[in-house]
Amino acid sequence: MQTFEDFLNQMDYLDQKDILKGVLDWIKGKYPNLEEKVGWNQPMFTDHGTFIIAFSVSKKHFAVAPEKLTMDKFRDHIRKSGYEDSSMLFRIKWTDKIDYELLSKIIEFNIEDKKNHIKFWR
């Protein structure tokens, strides 16, 4: 799997595919300098070769993985948005409203925090 389109085309449910495509397209439009990458069977965005955010899908939700440090920083906002979380990711049910303000804050924090970072992971 090489592209976001490849990833989306392997999804079983059209409505779920459309939701995730909308999120990915929103990120591409708002942050055009981020690079698209599919790694570990997940669409992700990177900046100068360092990880910014990734997504995975399941039957009931899609998961957002921004790394543990970022999860810890935004955990209260994540929970206030009604999303379930673990130490490394949070889950947005396919029926949930997407909190784009939260996604913006997470992405912008990672871009700024990792601007001089040279490794893929923290």
mmCIF file with all atom_site columns, C-alpha atoms in Angstrom:
data_model
loop_
_atom_site.group_PDB
_atom_site.id
_atom_site.type_symbol
_atom_site.label_atom_id
_atom_site.label_alt_id
_atom_site.label_comp_id
_atom_site.label_asym_id
_atom_site.label_entity_id
_atom_site.label_seq_id
_atom_site.pdbx_PDB_ins_code
_atom_site.Cartn_x
_atom_site.Cartn_y
_atom_site.Cartn_z
_atom_site.occupancy
_atom_site.B_iso_or_equiv
_atom_site.pdbx_formal_charge
_atom_site.auth_seq_id
_atom_site.auth_comp_id
_atom_site.auth_asym_id
_atom_site.auth_atom_id
_atom_site.pdbx_PDB_model_num
ATOM 1   C CA . MET A 1 1   ? 0.000   0.000  0.000  1.00 0.00 ? 1   MET A CA 1
ATOM 2   C CA . GLN A 1 2   ? 1.607   3.201  -1.180 1.00 0.00 ? 2   GLN A CA 1
ATOM 3   C CA . THR A 1 3   ? -0.940  6.027  -1.060 1.00 0.00 ? 3   THR A CA 1
ATOM 4   C CA . PHE A 1 4   ? -3.861  7.320  0.974  1.00 0.00 ? 4   PHE A CA 1
ATOM 5   C CA . GLU A 1 5   ? -6.082  6.391  -1.966 1.00 0.00 ? 5   GLU A CA 1
ATOM 6   C CA . ASP A 1 6   ? -4.836  2.785  -1.775 1.00 0.00 ? 6   ASP A CA 1
ATOM 7   C CA . PHE A 1 7   ? -5.618  2.742  1.950  1.00 0.00 ? 7   PHE A CA 1
ATOM 8   C CA . LEU A 1 8   ? -9.096  4.215  1.487  1.00 0.00 ? 8   LEU A CA 1
ATOM 9   C CA . ASN A 1 9   ? -9.924  1.876  -1.402 1.00 0.00 ? 9   ASN A CA 1
ATOM 10  C CA . GLN A 1 10  ? -9.381  -1.177 0.792  1.00 0.00 ? 10  GLN A CA 1
ATOM 11  C CA . MET A 1 11  ? -11.984 0.019  3.324  1.00 0.00 ? 11  MET A CA 1
ATOM 12  C CA . ASP A 1 12  ? -15.232 -1.988 3.275  1.00 0.00 ? 12  ASP A CA 1
ATOM 13  C CA . TYR A 1 13  ? -17.822 0.670  4.084  1.00 0.00 ? 13  TYR A CA 1
ATOM 14  C CA . LEU A 1 14  ? -18.332 3.663  1.805  1.00 0.00 ? 14  LEU A CA 1
ATOM 15  C CA . ASP A 1 15  ? -19.675 5.938  4.568  1.00 0.00 ? 15  ASP A CA 1
ATOM 16  C CA . GLN A 1 16  ? -16.623 5.238  6.758  1.00 0.00 ? 16  GLN A CA 1
ATOM 17  C CA . LYS A 1 17  ? -14.307 5.744  3.802  1.00 0.00 ? 17  LYS A CA 1
ATOM 18  C CA . ASP A 1 18  ? -15.954 9.113  3.108  1.00 0.00 ? 18  ASP A CA 1
ATOM 19  C CA . ILE A 1 19  ? -15.552 10.223 6.743  1.00 0.00 ? 19  ILE A CA 1
ATOM 20  C CA . LEU A 1 20  ? -11.856 9.348  6.911  1.00 0.00 ? 20  LEU A CA 1
ATOM 21  C CA . LYS A 1 21  ? -11.226 10.796 3.444  1.00 0.00 ? 21  LYS A CA 1
ATOM 22  C CA . GLY A 1 22  ? -12.821 14.020 4.666  1.00 0.00 ? 22  GLY A CA 1
ATOM 23  C CA . VAL A 1 23  ? -10.470 14.172 7.657  1.00 0.00 ? 23  VAL A CA 1
ATOM 24  C CA . LEU A 1 24  ? -7.389  13.398 5.549  1.00 0.00 ? 24  LEU A CA 1
ATOM 25  C CA . ASP A 1 25  ? -8.407  15.938 2.893  1.00 0.00 ? 25  ASP A CA 1
ATOM 26  C CA . TRP A 1 26  ? -9.029  18.560 5.583  1.00 0.00 ? 26  TRP A CA 1
ATOM 27  C CA . ILE A 1 27  ? -5.506  18.023 6.955  1.00 0.00 ? 27  ILE A CA 1
ATOM 28  C CA . LYS A 1 28  ? -3.996  18.153 3.456  1.00 0.00 ? 28  LYS A CA 1
ATOM 29  C CA . GLY A 1 29  ? -5.796  21.429 2.769  1.00 0.00 ? 29  GLY A CA 1
ATOM 30  C CA . LYS A 1 30  ? -4.993  23.080 6.099  1.00 0.00 ? 30  LYS A CA 1
ATOM 31  C CA . TYR A 1 31  ? -1.390  21.815 6.334  1.00 0.00 ? 31  TYR A CA 1
ATOM 32  C CA . PRO A 1 32  ? -0.142  21.516 2.741  1.00 0.00 ? 32  PRO A CA 1
ATOM 33  C CA . ASN A 1 33  ? 3.502   21.311 3.856  1.00 0.00 ? 33  ASN A CA 1
ATOM 34  C CA . LEU A 1 34  ? 2.928   17.983 5.608  1.00 0.00 ? 34  LEU A CA 1
ATOM 35  C CA . GLU A 1 35  ? 3.971   14.895 3.706  1.00 0.00 ? 35  GLU A CA 1
ATOM 36  C CA . GLU A 1 36  ? 1.601   11.954 3.211  1.00 0.00 ? 36  GLU A CA 1
ATOM 37  C CA . LYS A 1 37  ? 2.898   8.518  4.086  1.00 0.00 ? 37  LYS A CA 1
ATOM 38  C CA . VAL A 1 38  ? 1.391   5.073  4.564  1.00 0.00 ? 38  VAL A CA 1
ATOM 39  C CA . GLY A 1 39  ? 3.371   3.146  7.149  1.00 0.00 ? 39  GLY A CA 1
ATOM 40  C CA . TRP A 1 40  ? 2.440   0.204  9.331  1.00 0.00 ? 40  TRP A CA 1
ATOM 41  C CA . ASN A 1 41  ? -0.733  0.024  7.216  1.00 0.00 ? 41  ASN A CA 1
ATOM 42  C CA . GLN A 1 42  ? -1.807  3.467  8.470  1.00 0.00 ? 42  GLN A CA 1
ATOM 43  C CA . PRO A 1 43  ? -2.153  6.803  6.710  1.00 0.00 ? 43  PRO A CA 1
ATOM 44  C CA . MET A 1 44  ? 0.044   9.331  8.456  1.00 0.00 ? 44  MET A CA 1
ATOM 45  C CA . PHE A 1 45  ? 1.460   12.775 8.052  1.00 0.00 ? 45  PHE A CA 1
ATOM 46  C CA . THR A 1 46  ? 5.089   13.693 8.580  1.00 0.00 ? 46  THR A CA 1
ATOM 47  C CA . ASP A 1 47  ? 7.059   16.920 8.596  1.00 0.00 ? 47  ASP A CA 1
ATOM 48  C CA . HIS A 1 48  ? 10.706  16.938 7.453  1.00 0.00 ? 48  HIS A CA 1
ATOM 49  C CA . GLY A 1 49  ? 10.782  13.168 8.036  1.00 0.00 ? 49  GLY A CA 1
ATOM 50  C CA . THR A 1 50  ? 9.393   13.241 11.570 1.00 0.00 ? 50  THR A CA 1
ATOM 51  C CA . PHE A 1 51  ? 6.038   11.787 12.630 1.00 0.00 ? 51  PHE A CA 1
ATOM 52  C CA . ILE A 1 52  ? 3.139   14.189 13.208 1.00 0.00 ? 52  ILE A CA 1
ATOM 53  C CA . ILE A 1 53  ? -0.114  12.151 13.288 1.00 0.00 ? 53  ILE A CA 1
ATOM 54  C CA . ALA A 1 54  ? -1.506  8.801  12.079 1.00 0.00 ? 54  ALA A CA 1
ATOM 55  C CA . PHE A 1 55  ? -4.879  7.132  11.681 1.00 0.00 ? 55  PHE A CA 1
ATOM 56  C CA . SER A 1 56  ? -6.160  3.577  11.788 1.00 0.00 ? 56  SER A CA 1
ATOM 57  C CA . VAL A 1 57  ? -9.622  2.132  11.291 1.00 0.00 ? 57  VAL A CA 1
ATOM 58  C CA . SER A 1 58  ? -11.846 -0.486 12.858 1.00 0.00 ? 58  SER A CA 1
ATOM 59  C CA . LYS A 1 59  ? -15.465 -1.460 12.483 1.00 0.00 ? 59  LYS A CA 1
ATOM 60  C CA . LYS A 1 60  ? -16.739 0.959  15.157 1.00 0.00 ? 60  LYS A CA 1
ATOM 61  C CA . HIS A 1 61  ? -14.284 3.863  14.997 1.00 0.00 ? 61  HIS A CA 1
ATOM 62  C CA . PHE A 1 62  ? -11.131 5.340  13.597 1.00 0.00 ? 62  PHE A CA 1
ATOM 63  C CA . ALA A 1 63  ? -8.165  5.976  15.840 1.00 0.00 ? 63  ALA A CA 1
ATOM 64  C CA . VAL A 1 64  ? -5.964  9.048  15.961 1.00 0.00 ? 64  VAL A CA 1
ATOM 65  C CA . ALA A 1 65  ? -2.377  8.506  17.091 1.00 0.00 ? 65  ALA A CA 1
ATOM 66  C CA . PRO A 1 66  ? -0.314  11.637 17.795 1.00 0.00 ? 66  PRO A CA 1
ATOM 67  C CA . GLU A 1 67  ? 2.358   10.055 20.123 1.00 0.00 ? 67  GLU A CA 1
ATOM 68  C CA . LYS A 1 68  ? 2.211   9.697  23.904 1.00 0.00 ? 68  LYS A CA 1
ATOM 69  C CA . LEU A 1 69  ? 3.579   13.148 24.839 1.00 0.00 ? 69  LEU A CA 1
ATOM 70  C CA . THR A 1 70  ? 0.889   14.804 22.744 1.00 0.00 ? 70  THR A CA 1
ATOM 71  C CA . MET A 1 71  ? -1.795  12.482 24.109 1.00 0.00 ? 71  MET A CA 1
ATOM 72  C CA . ASP A 1 72  ? -0.797  13.464 27.637 1.00 0.00 ? 72  ASP A CA 1
ATOM 73  C CA . LYS A 1 73  ? -0.885  17.181 26.772 1.00 0.00 ? 73  LYS A CA 1
ATOM 74  C CA . PHE A 1 74  ? -4.334  17.046 25.148 1.00 0.00 ? 74  PHE A CA 1
ATOM 75  C CA . ARG A 1 75  ? -5.997  14.284 27.194 1.00 0.00 ? 75  ARG A CA 1
ATOM 76  C CA . ASP A 1 76  ? -8.469  16.646 28.891 1.00 0.00 ? 76  ASP A CA 1
ATOM 77  C CA . HIS A 1 77  ? -9.565  18.160 25.560 1.00 0.00 ? 77  HIS A CA 1
ATOM 78  C CA . ILE A 1 78  ? -9.826  14.662 24.041 1.00 0.00 ? 78  ILE A CA 1
ATOM 79  C CA . ARG A 1 79  ? -12.095 13.510 26.860 1.00 0.00 ? 79  ARG A CA 1
ATOM 80  C CA . LYS A 1 80  ? -14.175 16.718 26.764 1.00 0.00 ? 80  LYS A CA 1
ATOM 81  C CA . SER A 1 81  ? -14.777 15.973 23.083 1.00 0.00 ? 81  SER A CA 1
ATOM 82  C CA . GLY A 1 82  ? -16.277 12.641 24.155 1.00 0.00 ? 82  GLY A CA 1
ATOM 83  C CA . TYR A 1 83  ? -13.586 10.414 22.707 1.00 0.00 ? 83  TYR A CA 1
ATOM 84  C CA . GLU A 1 84  ? -12.241 7.261  24.320 1.00 0.00 ? 84  GLU A CA 1
ATOM 85  C CA . ASP A 1 85  ? -8.484  7.279  24.814 1.00 0.00 ? 85  ASP A CA 1
ATOM 86  C CA . SER A 1 86  ? -5.520  5.130  25.741 1.00 0.00 ? 86  SER A CA 1
ATOM 87  C CA . SER A 1 87  ? -1.922  6.101  26.371 1.00 0.00 ? 87  SER A CA 1
ATOM 88  C CA . MET A 1 88  ? -1.054  6.352  22.664 1.00 0.00 ? 88  MET A CA 1
ATOM 89  C CA . LEU A 1 89  ? -4.282  7.127  20.779 1.00 0.00 ? 89  LEU A CA 1
ATOM 90  C CA . PHE A 1 90  ? -7.890  8.181  20.910 1.00 0.00 ? 90  PHE A CA 1
ATOM 91  C CA . ARG A 1 91  ? -10.914 6.763  19.122 1.00 0.00 ? 91  ARG A CA 1
ATOM 92  C CA . ILE A 1 92  ? -13.552 8.666  17.194 1.00 0.00 ? 92  ILE A CA 1
ATOM 93  C CA . LYS A 1 93  ? -16.673 6.617  16.563 1.00 0.00 ? 93  LYS A CA 1
ATOM 94  C CA . TRP A 1 94  ? -17.941 6.772  13.005 1.00 0.00 ? 94  TRP A CA 1
ATOM 95  C CA . THR A 1 95  ? -21.092 8.440  14.374 1.00 0.00 ? 95  THR A CA 1
ATOM 96  C CA . ASP A 1 96  ? -19.243 11.076 16.470 1.00 0.00 ? 96  ASP A CA 1
ATOM 97  C CA . LYS A 1 97  ? -18.809 14.702 15.491 1.00 0.00 ? 97  LYS A CA 1
ATOM 98  C CA . ILE A 1 98  ? -15.194 15.360 14.534 1.00 0.00 ? 98  ILE A CA 1
ATOM 99  C CA . ASP A 1 99  ? -13.522 18.004 16.677 1.00 0.00 ? 99  ASP A CA 1
ATOM 100 C CA . TYR A 1 100 ? -11.390 19.760 14.055 1.00 0.00 ? 100 TYR A CA 1
ATOM 101 C CA . GLU A 1 101 ? -10.228 22.340 16.600 1.00 0.00 ? 101 GLU A CA 1
ATOM 102 C CA . LEU A 1 102 ? -8.697  19.495 18.627 1.00 0.00 ? 102 LEU A CA 1
ATOM 103 C CA . LEU A 1 103 ? -7.041  17.999 15.543 1.00 0.00 ? 103 LEU A CA 1
ATOM 104 C CA . SER A 1 104 ? -5.611  21.432 14.663 1.00 0.00 ? 104 SER A CA 1
ATOM 105 C CA . LYS A 1 105 ? -4.180  21.924 18.132 1.00 0.00 ? 105 LYS A CA 1
ATOM 106 C CA . ILE A 1 106 ? -2.613  18.458 18.102 1.00 0.00 ? 106 ILE A CA 1
ATOM 107 C CA . ILE A 1 107 ? -1.093  18.863 14.641 1.00 0.00 ? 107 ILE A CA 1
ATOM 108 C CA . GLU A 1 108 ? 0.177   22.381 15.312 1.00 0.00 ? 108 GLU A CA 1
ATOM 109 C CA . PHE A 1 109 ? 1.671   21.328 18.646 1.00 0.00 ? 109 PHE A CA 1
ATOM 110 C CA . ASN A 1 110 ? 3.522   18.415 17.020 1.00 0.00 ? 110 ASN A CA 1
ATOM 111 C CA . ILE A 1 111 ? 4.773   20.563 14.139 1.00 0.00 ? 111 ILE A CA 1
ATOM 112 C CA . GLU A 1 112 ? 6.116   23.213 16.538 1.00 0.00 ? 112 GLU A CA 1
ATOM 113 C CA . ASP A 1 113 ? 7.432   20.799 19.167 1.00 0.00 ? 113 ASP A CA 1
ATOM 114 C CA . LYS A 1 114 ? 9.250   18.694 16.574 1.00 0.00 ? 114 LYS A CA 1
ATOM 115 C CA . LYS A 1 115 ? 10.502  21.476 14.292 1.00 0.00 ? 115 LYS A CA 1
ATOM 116 C CA . ASN A 1 116 ? 14.142  20.721 15.174 1.00 0.00 ? 116 ASN A CA 1
ATOM 117 C CA . HIS A 1 117 ? 13.601  17.010 15.716 1.00 0.00 ? 117 HIS A CA 1
ATOM 118 C CA . ILE A 1 118 ? 15.635  14.748 13.419 1.00 0.00 ? 118 ILE A CA 1
ATOM 119 C CA . LYS A 1 119 ? 14.246  11.293 14.258 1.00 0.00 ? 119 LYS A CA 1
ATOM 120 C CA . PHE A 1 120 ? 10.918  9.860  13.148 1.00 0.00 ? 120 PHE A CA 1
ATOM 121 C CA . TRP A 1 121 ? 9.618   9.266  16.706 1.00 0.00 ? 121 TRP A CA 1
ATOM 122 C CA . ARG A 1 122 ? 10.198  11.290 19.854 1.00 0.00 ? 122 ARG A CA 1
#
